Coordinates of C-alpha atoms and ligand atoms in Angstrom, one line a residue:
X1 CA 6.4 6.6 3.2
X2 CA 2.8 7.8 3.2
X3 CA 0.1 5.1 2.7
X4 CA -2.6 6.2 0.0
X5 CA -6.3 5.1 1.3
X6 CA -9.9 5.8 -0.1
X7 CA -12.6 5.9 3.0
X8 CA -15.7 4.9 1.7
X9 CA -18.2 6.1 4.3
X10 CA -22.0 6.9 5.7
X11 CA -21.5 9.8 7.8
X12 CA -22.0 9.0 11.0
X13 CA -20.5 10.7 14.1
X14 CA -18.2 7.3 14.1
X15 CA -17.3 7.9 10.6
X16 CA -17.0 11.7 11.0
X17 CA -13.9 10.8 13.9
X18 CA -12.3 8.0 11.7
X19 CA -12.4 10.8 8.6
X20 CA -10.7 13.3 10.6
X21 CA -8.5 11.0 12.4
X22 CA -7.2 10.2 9.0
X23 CA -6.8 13.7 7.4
X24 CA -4.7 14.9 10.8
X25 CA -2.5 12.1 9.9
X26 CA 0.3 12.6 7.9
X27 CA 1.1 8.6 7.9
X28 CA -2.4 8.8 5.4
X29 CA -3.1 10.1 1.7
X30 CA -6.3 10.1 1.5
X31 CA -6.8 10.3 -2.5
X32 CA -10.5 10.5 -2.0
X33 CA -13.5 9.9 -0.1
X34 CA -16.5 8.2 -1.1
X35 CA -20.2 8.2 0.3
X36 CA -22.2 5.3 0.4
X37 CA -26.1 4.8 1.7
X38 CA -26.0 3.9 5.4
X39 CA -26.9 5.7 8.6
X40 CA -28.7 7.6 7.0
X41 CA -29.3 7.9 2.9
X42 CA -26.8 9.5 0.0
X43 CA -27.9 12.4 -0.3
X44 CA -27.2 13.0 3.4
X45 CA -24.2 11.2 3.7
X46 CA -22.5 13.2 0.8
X47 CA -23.0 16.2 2.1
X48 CA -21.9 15.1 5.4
X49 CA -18.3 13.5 4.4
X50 CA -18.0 17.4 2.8
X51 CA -19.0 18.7 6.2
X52 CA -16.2 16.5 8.1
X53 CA -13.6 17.4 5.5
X54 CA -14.4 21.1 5.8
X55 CA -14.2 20.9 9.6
X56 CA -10.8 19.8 8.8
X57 CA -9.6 22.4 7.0
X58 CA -9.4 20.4 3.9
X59 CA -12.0 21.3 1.2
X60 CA -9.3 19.9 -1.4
X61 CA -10.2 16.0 -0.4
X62 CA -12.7 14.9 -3.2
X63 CA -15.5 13.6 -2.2
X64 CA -17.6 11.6 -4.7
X65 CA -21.2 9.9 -4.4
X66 CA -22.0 6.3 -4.7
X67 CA -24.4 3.7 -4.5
X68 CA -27.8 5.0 -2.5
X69 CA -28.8 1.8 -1.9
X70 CA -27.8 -1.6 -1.6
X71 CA -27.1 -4.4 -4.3
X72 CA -30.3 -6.5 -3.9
X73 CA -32.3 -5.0 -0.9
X74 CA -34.0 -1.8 0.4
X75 CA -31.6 0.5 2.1
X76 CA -32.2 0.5 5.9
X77 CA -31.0 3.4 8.1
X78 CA -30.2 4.5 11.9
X79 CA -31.8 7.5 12.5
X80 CA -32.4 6.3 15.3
X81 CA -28.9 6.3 16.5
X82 CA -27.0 9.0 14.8
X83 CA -30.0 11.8 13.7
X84 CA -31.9 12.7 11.1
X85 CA -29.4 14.8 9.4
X86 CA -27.1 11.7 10.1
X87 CA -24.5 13.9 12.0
X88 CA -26.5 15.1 14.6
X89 CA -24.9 16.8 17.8
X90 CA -22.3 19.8 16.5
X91 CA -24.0 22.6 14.1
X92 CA -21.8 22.2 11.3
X93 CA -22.7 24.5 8.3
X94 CA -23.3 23.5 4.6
X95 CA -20.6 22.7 2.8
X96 CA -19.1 24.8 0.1
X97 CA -16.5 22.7 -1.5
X98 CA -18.2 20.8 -4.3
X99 CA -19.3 17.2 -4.6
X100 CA -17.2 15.4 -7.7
X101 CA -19.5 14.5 -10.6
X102 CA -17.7 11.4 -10.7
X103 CA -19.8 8.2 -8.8
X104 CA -17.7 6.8 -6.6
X105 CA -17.3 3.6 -7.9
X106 CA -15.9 5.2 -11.0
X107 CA -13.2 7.0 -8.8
X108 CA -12.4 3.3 -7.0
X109 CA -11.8 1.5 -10.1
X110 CA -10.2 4.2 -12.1
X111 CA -7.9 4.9 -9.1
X112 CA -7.1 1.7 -8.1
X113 CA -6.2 1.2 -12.7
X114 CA -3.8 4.1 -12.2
X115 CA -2.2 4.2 -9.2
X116 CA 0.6 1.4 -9.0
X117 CA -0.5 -2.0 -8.1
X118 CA -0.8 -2.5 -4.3
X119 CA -0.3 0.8 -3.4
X120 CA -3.6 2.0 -2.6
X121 CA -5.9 0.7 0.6
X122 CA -9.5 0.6 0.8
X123 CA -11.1 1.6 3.7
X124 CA -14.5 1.1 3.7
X125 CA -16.6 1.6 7.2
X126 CA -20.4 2.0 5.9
X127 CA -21.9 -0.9 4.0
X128 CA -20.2 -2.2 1.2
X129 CA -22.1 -1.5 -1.6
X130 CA -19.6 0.4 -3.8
X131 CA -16.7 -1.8 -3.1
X132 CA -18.4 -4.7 -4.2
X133 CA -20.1 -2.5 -7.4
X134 CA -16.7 -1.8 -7.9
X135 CA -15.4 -5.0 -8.0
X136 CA -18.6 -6.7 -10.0
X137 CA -17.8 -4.1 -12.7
X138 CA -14.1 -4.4 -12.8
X139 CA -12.8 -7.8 -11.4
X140 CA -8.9 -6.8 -12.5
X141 CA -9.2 -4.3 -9.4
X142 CA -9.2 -6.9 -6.9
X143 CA -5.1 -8.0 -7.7
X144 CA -4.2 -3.8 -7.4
X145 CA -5.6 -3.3 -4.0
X146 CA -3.2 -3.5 -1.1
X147 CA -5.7 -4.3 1.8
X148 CA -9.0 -3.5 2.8
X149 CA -9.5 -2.4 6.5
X150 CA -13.4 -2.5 7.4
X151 CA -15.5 -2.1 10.2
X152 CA -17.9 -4.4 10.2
X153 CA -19.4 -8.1 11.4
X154 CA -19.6 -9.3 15.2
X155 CA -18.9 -12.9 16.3
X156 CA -18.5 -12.5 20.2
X157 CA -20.1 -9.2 20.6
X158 CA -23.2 -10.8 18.3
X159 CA -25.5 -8.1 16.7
X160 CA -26.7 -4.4 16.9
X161 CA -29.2 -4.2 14.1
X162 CA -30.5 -7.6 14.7
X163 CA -29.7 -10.1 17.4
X164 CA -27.5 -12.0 14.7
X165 CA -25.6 -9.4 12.9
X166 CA -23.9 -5.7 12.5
X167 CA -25.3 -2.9 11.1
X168 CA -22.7 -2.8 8.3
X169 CA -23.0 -6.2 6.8
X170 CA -26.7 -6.5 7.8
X171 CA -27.5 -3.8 5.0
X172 CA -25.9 -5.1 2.3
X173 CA -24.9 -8.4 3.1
X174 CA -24.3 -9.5 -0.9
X175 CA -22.2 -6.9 -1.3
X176 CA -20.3 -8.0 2.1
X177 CA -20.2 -11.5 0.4
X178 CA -18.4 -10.7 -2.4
X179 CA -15.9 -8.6 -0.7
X180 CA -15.3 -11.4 1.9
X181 CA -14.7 -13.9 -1.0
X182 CA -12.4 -11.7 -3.1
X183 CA -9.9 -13.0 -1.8
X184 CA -8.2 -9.4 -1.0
X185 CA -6.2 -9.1 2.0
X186 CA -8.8 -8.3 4.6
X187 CA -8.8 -7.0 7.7
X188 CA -11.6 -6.7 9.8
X189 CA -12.8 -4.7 12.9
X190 CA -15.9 -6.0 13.9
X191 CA -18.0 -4.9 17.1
X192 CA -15.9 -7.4 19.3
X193 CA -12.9 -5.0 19.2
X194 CA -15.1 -1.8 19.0
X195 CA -17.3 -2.8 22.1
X196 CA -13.4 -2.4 23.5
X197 CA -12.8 1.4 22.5
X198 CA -15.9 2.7 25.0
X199 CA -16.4 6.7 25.1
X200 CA -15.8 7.3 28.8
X201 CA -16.4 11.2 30.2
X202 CA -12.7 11.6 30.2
X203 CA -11.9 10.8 27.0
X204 CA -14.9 13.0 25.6
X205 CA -13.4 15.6 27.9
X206 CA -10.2 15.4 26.4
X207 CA -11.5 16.4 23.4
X208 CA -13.4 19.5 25.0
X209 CA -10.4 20.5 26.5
X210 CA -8.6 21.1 23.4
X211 CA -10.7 24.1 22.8
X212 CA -10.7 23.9 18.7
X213 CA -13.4 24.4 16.7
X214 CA -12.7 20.5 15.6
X215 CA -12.0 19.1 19.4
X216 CA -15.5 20.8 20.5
X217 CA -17.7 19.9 17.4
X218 CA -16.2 15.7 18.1
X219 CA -17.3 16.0 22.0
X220 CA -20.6 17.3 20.7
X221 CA -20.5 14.2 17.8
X222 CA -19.8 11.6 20.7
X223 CA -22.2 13.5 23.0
X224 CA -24.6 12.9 20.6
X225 CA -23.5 9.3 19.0
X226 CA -23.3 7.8 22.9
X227 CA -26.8 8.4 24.1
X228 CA -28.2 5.5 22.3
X229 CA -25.9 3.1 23.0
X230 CA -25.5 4.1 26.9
X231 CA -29.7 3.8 26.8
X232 CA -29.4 0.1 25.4
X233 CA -26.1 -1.6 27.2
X234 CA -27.1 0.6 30.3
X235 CA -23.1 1.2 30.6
X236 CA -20.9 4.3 30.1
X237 CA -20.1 5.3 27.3
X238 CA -20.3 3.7 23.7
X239 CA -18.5 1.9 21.5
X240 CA -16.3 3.9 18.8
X241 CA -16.1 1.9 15.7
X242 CA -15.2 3.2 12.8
X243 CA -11.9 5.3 13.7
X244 CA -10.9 1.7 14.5
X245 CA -10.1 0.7 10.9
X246 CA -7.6 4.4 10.8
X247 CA -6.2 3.7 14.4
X248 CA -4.7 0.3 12.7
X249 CA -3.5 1.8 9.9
X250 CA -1.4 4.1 12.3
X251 CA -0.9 1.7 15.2
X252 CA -1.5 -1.8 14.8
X253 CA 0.3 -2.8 17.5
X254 CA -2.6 -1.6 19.3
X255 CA -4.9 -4.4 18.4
X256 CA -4.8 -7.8 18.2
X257 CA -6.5 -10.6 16.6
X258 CA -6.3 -14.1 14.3
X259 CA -6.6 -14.8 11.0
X260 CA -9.9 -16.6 10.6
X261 CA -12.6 -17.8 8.0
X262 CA -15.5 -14.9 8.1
X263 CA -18.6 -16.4 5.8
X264 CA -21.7 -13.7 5.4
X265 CA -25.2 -15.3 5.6
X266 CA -27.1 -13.8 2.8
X267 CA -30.2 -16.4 2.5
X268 CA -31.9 -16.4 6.4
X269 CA -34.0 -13.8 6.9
X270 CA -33.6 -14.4 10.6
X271 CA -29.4 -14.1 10.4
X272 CA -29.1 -12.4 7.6
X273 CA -25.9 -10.3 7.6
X274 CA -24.5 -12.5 10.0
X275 CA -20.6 -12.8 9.8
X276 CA -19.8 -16.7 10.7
X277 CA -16.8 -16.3 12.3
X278 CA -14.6 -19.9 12.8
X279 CA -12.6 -18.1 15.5
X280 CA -12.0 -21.6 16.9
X281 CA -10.8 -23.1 13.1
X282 CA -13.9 -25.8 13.5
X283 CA -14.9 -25.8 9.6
X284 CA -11.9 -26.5 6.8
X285 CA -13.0 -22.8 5.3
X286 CA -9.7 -21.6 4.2
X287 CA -8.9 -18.1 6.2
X288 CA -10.0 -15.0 4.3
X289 CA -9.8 -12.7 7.1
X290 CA -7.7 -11.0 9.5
X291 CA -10.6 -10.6 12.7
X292 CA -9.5 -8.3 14.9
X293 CA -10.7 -9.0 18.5
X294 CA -9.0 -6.6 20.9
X295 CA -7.7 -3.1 21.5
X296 CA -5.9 -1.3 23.8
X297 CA -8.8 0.9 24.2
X298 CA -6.4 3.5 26.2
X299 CA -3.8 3.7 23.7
X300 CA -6.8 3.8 21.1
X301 CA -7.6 7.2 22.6
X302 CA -4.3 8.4 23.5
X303 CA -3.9 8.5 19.9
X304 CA -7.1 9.7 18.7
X305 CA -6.4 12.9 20.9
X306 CA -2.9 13.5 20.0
X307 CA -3.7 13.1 16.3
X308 CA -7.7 15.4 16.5
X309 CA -5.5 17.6 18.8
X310 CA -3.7 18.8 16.0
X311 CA -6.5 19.9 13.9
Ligands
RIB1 O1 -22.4 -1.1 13.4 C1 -21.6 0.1 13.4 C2 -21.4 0.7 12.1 O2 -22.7 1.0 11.5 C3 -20.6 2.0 12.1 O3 -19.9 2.0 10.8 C4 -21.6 3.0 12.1 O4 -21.2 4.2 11.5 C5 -22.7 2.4 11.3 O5 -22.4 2.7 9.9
CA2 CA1 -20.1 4.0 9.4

């Protein structure tokens, strides 16, 4: 039995692996794909997911546009760590397939009204904006989704965007909030597991060795996406997060973790976007949150090259 997702996403070489990760996977129907403001803003980030599903052979995957910037704050970007164009590294050329003229929290909720309840999974690995728009304008959606699988939030690992939080949350961290308290299955792969699933020469070999237009164009996206990271840590490779949230879908027996209370700080400015983690159950914060805290980083890739190998 297939498992129907939506990827909401802001293209990003991460993302661009997790997207065609999910489309070689015939476990996954992925009804649609939205883009969010992120890495880099909407109008990038639209015409990147089209990119990705393109490289994949797959101009049928809607794509729809969403929220280009976050609930209550300025948008904040990475350039510095994924590009200006956002999906820096290959040369992919301009999509042709079209963009949907629906927004892309219109496709969540009137997707999530039609298909049967439970039977669709959101998997959101950019900020959260749209969920949470989606949820704000239609609360009955929050009983029909199955699960939400994120990337997002540190606790062990701490920050990457500031010392106290992860890029993800840290943009929007309202919108974080309300997902976190929708009390929707959650499950959540924050930079303690993804620190875990490092890009090491081999493994960006492996991909180069396939010798496809799609193995080539993801050793030039790690290429690219790893520099940064190696500057920073001063260690090999760099940590692959989002095709973390599609790698559970297929394999969760790859990952482990407990289910926690995960609280979003929304009013410091010096933690805001902080995901409180009570790994050690110190508070009496009722669990919200399945945190996911280790991978078996060579299964991880074992399974990412099997599955881009086929593209
Ligand atoms: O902090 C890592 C996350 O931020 C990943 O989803 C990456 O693509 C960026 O969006
Ligand atoms: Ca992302």
């Amino acid at each position: 039995m297939t498992r129907k997702i939506i990827i909401d996403t802001d293209p990003g070489q991460d993302d661009a692996v997790a997207i065609l990760l999910a489309l070689a996977s015939p476990e996954l129907q992925v009804l649609g794909i939205t883009a969010v403001a992120g890495n880099v803003p909407l109008p990038l980030t639209q015409v990147n997911a089209r990119k990705i599903c393109e490289l994949a052979g797959r101009p049928d995957i809607p794509v729809f546009a969403g929220c280009d910037a976050p609930l209550m704050r300025p948008l904040v970007t990475a350039e510095h760590v994924h590009g200006k164009t956002g999906l820096d590294g290959p040369t992919l050329p301009e999509p042709t397939m079209p963009l949907q003229a629906t927004h892309a929290v219109d496709f969540i909720i009137d997707t999530l009204r039609r298909e049967p309840a439970g039977s669709v999974t959101l998997v959101p690995i950019g900020p959260l904006t749209n969920i949470a728009a989606a949820l704000q304008r239609a609360p009955d959606i929050a009983g029909r989704v199955a699960e939400i699988v994120l990337m997002g939030g540190a606790y062990f690992e701490v920050g990457n965007i500031t010392p106290a939080a992860e890029f993800n949350i840290f943009v929007d961290p309202e919108a974080a909030e309300i997902v976190f308290r929708a009390g929707i299955r959650l499950t959540v792969m924050p930079l303690d597991v993804t620190h875990k699933a490092l890009t090491t020469e081999a493994h960006v070999r492996a991909f180069r060795d396939m010798g496809t237009p799609v193995g080539d164009a993801v050793a030039a996206l790690v290429d690219f996406f790893e520099r940064y990271d190696e500057a920073k840590y001063g260690h090999e490779g760099a940590p692959l997060h989002d095709p973390c949230t599609i790698a559970w879908l297929l394999a969760p027996d790859l990952f482990s973790g407990r289910f926690i209370n995960v609280e979003i700080e929304v009013r410091s400015d010096l933690t805001r976007g902080m995901s409180v983690a009570d790994w050690w159950g110190v508070t009496d914060r009722a669990p919200n949150a399945l945190f996911i805290g280790d991978v078996d980083a060579a299964g991880f890739y074992a399974l990412l090259a099997d599955r881009i190998g086929r593209l």
